Tab-separated table of C-alpha atoms in Angstrom:
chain	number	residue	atom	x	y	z
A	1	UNK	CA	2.859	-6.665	43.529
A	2	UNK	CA	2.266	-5.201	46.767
A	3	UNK	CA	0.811	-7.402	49.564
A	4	UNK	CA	0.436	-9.509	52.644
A	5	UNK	CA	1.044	-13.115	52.091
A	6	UNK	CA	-0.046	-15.351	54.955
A	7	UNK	CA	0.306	-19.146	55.189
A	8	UNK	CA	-0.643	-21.725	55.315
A	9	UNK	CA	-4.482	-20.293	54.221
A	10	UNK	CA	-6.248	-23.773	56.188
A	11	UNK	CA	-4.873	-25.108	59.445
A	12	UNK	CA	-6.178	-28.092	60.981
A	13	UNK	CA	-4.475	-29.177	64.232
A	14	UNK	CA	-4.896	-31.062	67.591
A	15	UNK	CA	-5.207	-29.373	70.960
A	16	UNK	CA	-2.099	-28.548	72.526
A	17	UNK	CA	0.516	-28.921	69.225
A	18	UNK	CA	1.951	-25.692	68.783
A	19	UNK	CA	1.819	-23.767	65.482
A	20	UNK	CA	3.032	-20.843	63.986
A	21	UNK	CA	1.295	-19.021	61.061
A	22	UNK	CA	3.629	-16.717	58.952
A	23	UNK	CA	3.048	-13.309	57.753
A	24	UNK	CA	5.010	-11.000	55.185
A	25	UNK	CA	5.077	-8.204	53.662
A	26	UNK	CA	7.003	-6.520	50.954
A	27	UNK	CA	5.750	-2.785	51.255
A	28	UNK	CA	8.329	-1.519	53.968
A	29	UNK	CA	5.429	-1.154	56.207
A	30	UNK	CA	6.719	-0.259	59.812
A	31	UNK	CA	3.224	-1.439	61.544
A	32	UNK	CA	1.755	-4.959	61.399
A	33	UNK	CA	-1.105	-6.954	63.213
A	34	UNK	CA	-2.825	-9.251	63.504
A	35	UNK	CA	-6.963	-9.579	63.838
A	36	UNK	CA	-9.116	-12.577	64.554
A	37	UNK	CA	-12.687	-12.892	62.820
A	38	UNK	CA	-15.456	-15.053	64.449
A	39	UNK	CA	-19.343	-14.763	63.828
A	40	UNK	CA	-21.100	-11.661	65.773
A	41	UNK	CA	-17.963	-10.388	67.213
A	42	UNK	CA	-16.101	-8.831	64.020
A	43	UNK	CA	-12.380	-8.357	64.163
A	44	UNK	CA	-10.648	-8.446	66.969
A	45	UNK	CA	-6.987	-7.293	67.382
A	46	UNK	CA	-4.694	-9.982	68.770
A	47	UNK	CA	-1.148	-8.234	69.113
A	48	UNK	CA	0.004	-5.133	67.217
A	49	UNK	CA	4.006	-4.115	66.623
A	50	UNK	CA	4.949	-0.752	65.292
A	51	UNK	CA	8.056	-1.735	64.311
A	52	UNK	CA	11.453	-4.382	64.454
A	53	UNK	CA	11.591	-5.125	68.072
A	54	UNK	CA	8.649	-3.384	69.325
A	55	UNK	CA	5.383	-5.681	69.969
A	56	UNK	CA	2.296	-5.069	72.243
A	57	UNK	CA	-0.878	-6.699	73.123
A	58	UNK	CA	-4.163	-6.119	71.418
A	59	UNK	CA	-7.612	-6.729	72.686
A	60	UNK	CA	-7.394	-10.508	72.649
A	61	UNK	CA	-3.577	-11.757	73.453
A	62	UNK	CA	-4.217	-14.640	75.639
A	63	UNK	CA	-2.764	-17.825	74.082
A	64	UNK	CA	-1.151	-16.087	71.338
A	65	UNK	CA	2.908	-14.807	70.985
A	66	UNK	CA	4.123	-12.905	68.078
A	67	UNK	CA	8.059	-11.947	67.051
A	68	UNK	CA	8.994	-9.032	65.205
A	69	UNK	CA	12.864	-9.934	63.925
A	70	UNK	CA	12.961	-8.664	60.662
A	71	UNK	CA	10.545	-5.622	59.503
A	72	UNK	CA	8.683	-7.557	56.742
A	73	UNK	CA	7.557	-10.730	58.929
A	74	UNK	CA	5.727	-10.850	61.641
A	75	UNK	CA	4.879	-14.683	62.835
A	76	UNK	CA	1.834	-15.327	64.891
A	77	UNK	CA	2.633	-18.185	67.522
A	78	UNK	CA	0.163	-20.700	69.164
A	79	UNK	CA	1.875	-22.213	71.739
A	80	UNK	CA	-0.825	-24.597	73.376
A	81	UNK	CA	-3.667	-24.084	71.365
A	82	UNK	CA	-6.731	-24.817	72.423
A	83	UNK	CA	-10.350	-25.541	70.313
A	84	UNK	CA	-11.426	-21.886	71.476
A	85	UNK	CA	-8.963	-20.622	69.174
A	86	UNK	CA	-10.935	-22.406	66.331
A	87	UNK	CA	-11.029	-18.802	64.173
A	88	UNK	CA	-10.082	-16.979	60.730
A	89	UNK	CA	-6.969	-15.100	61.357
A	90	UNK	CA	-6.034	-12.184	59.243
A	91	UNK	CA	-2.563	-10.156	58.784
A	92	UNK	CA	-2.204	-6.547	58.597
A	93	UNK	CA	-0.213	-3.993	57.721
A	94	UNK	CA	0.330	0.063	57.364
A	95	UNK	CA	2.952	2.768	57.599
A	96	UNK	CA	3.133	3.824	60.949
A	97	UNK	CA	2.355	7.765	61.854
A	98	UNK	CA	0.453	8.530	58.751
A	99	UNK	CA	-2.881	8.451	57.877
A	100	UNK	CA	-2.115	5.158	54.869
A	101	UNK	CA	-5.126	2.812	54.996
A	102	UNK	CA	-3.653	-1.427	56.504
A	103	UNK	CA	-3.191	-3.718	54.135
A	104	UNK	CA	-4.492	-6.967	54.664
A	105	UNK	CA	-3.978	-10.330	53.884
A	106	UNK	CA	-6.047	-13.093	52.904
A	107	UNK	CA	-6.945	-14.897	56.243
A	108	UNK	CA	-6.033	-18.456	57.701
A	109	UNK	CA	-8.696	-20.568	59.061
A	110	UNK	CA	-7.558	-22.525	61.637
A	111	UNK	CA	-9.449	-25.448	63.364
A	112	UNK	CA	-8.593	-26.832	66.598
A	113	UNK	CA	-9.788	-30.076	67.095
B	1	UNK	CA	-13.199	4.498	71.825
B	2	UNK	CA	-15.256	5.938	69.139
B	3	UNK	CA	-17.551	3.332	68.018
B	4	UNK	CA	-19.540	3.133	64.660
B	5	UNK	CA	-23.101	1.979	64.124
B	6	UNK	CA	-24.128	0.205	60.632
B	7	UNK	CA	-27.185	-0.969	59.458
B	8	UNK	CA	-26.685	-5.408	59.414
B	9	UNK	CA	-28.000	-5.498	55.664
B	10	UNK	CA	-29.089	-3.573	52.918
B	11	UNK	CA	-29.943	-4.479	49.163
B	12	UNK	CA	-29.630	-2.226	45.776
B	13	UNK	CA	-30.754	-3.012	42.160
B	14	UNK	CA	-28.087	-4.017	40.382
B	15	UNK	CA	-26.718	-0.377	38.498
B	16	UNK	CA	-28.015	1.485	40.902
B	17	UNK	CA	-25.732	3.711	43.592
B	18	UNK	CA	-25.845	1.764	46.773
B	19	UNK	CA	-25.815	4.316	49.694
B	20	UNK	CA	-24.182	3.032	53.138
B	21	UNK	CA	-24.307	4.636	56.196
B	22	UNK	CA	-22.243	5.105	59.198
B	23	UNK	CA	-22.791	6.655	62.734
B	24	UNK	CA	-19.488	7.694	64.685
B	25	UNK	CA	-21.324	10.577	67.374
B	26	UNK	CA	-18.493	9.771	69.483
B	27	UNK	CA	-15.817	10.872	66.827
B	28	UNK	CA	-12.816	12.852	68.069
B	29	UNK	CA	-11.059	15.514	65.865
B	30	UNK	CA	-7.998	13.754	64.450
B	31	UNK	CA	-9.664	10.280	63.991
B	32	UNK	CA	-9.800	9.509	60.682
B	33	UNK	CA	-12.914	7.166	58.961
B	34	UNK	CA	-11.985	4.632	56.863
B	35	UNK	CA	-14.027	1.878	54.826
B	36	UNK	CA	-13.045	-1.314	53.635
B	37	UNK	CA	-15.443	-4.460	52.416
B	38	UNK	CA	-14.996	-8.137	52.908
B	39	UNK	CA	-15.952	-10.566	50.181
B	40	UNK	CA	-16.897	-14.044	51.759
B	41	UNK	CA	-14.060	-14.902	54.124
B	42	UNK	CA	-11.464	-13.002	51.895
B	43	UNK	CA	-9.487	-10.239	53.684
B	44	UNK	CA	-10.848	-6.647	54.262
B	45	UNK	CA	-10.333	-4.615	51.030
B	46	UNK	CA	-9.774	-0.826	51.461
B	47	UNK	CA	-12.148	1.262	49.827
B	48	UNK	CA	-11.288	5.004	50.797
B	49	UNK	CA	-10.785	7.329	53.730
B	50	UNK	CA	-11.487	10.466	54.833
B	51	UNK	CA	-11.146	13.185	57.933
B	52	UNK	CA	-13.854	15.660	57.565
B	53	UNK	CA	-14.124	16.834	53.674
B	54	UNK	CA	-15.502	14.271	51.327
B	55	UNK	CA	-13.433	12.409	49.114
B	56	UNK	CA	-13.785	9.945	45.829
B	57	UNK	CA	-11.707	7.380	44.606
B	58	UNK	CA	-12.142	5.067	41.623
B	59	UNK	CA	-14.635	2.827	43.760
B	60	UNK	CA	-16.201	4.994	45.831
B	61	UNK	CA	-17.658	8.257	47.370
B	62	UNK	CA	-17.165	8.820	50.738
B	63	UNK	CA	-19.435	12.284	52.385
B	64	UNK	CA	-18.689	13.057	55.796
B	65	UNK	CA	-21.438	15.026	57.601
B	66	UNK	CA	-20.665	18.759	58.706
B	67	UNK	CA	-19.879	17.497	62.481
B	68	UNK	CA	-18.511	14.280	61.598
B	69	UNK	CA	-20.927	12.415	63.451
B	70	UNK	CA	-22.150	10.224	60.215
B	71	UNK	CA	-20.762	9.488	57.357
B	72	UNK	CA	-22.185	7.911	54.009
B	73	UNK	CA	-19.934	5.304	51.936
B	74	UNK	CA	-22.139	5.694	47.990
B	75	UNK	CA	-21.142	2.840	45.589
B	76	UNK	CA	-22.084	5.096	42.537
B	77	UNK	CA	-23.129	1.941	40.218
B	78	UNK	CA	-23.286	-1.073	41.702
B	79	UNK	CA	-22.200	-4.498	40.219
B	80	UNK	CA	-23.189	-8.114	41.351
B	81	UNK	CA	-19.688	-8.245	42.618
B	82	UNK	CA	-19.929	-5.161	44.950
B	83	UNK	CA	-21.876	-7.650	47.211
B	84	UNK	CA	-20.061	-8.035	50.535
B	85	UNK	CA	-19.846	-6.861	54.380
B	86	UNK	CA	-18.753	-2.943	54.589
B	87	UNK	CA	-17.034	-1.869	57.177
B	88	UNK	CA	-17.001	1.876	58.733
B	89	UNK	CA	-14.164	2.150	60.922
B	90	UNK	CA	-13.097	4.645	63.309
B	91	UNK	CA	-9.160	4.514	63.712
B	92	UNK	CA	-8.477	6.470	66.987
B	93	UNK	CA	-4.571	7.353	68.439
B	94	UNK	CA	-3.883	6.031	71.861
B	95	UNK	CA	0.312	5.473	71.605
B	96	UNK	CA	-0.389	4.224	68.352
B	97	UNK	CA	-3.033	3.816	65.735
B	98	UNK	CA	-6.459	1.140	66.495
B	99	UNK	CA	-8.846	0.193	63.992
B	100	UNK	CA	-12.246	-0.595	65.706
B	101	UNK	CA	-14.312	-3.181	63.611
B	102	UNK	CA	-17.868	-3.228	63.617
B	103	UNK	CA	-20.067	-5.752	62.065
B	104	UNK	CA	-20.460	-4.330	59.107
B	105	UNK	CA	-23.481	-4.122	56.750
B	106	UNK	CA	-24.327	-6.969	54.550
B	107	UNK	CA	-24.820	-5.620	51.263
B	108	UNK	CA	-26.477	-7.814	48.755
B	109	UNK	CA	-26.823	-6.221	44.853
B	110	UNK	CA	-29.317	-7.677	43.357
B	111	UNK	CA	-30.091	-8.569	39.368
């Protein structure tokens, strides 16, 4: 089945404990992101990559790093993170250059305590 | 950045068509409007796309106005389980592609 499997799906952590939250895909998809979802504001693009290699910031980057090794992951890294980061994180992902719809995945909620 | 503007809520009898709509004035010609729904905190399912003719897919309807200003998402018969938060969504080119979220309209189908 096609689709964009994130983990873990809840997060609790402490400020300042770094954390990674995975993303994959199995659909060959050259373009990933990811999006952050908080009441009133809607979904906000953290950092986009259009392909192995090749990452850039979104709207909302501070705090965050991603990696782009292989084409079908595409980690999102919380080095320091802090209770403003308290959020439901989604994955996403599309065939760069056309007009194919992304793909998402099914969200992590992480809390920052 | 082309923005959208979406009513916050709507309802529809349950079996009815529920009729969404969508204001992008500040379209430009090769962005493309797309619509996807979000069940609870689940992530944003596509519904359908479109550029400027209208299209249908097995959920949906989608009718793009003449100018491309508006466009109108129609859920021909709704269910309970079409309830959820639309999304119209400009995705604009600028090196590569963006996806600008509104807020959505709440849809709520009702028995």
């Amino acid at each position: 089945e096609a689709q964009v499997t994130q983990n873990p799906r809840y997060l609790i952590t402490v400020t300042g404990k770094k954390l990674t939250v995975t993303c994959s895909q199995n659909m060959n998809h050259e373009y990933m992101s990811w999006y952050r979802q908080d009441p009133g504001l809607g979904l906000r693009q953290i950092y986009y990559s259009m392909n192995v290699e090749v990452t850039d910031k979104g709207d909302v980057p501070e705090g965050y790093k991603v990696s782009r090794k292989e084409k079908r992951n595409f980690p999102l890294i919380l080095e320091s993170p802090s209770p403003n980061q308290t959020s439901l994180y989604f994955c996403a992902s599309s065939f760069e250059g056309t007009n194919s719809p992304l793909h998402f995945g099914n969200g992590t909620r992480l809390t920052v305590t | 950045d082309a923005k959208t503007t979406q009513p916050p809520s709507m309802d529809c009898a349950e079996g009815r068509a529920a009729n969404l709509p969508c204001n992008h004035s500040t379209i430009s010609g090769n962005e493309y409007v797309y619509w996807y729904r979000q069940i609870h905190s689940q992530g944003p399912q596509y519904i359908i796309h479109g550029l400027k003719n209208n299209e249908t897919n097995e959920m949906a309807s989608l009718i793009i106005t003449e100018d491309r200003k508006s466009s109108t998402l129609i859920l021909p018969h709704a269910t309970l389980r079409d309830t959820a938060v639309y999304y119209c969504i400009v995705r604009l080119y600028s090196g590569t592609y963006k996806y600008i979220f509104g807020t959505g309209t709440r849809l709520k189908v009702l028995a």
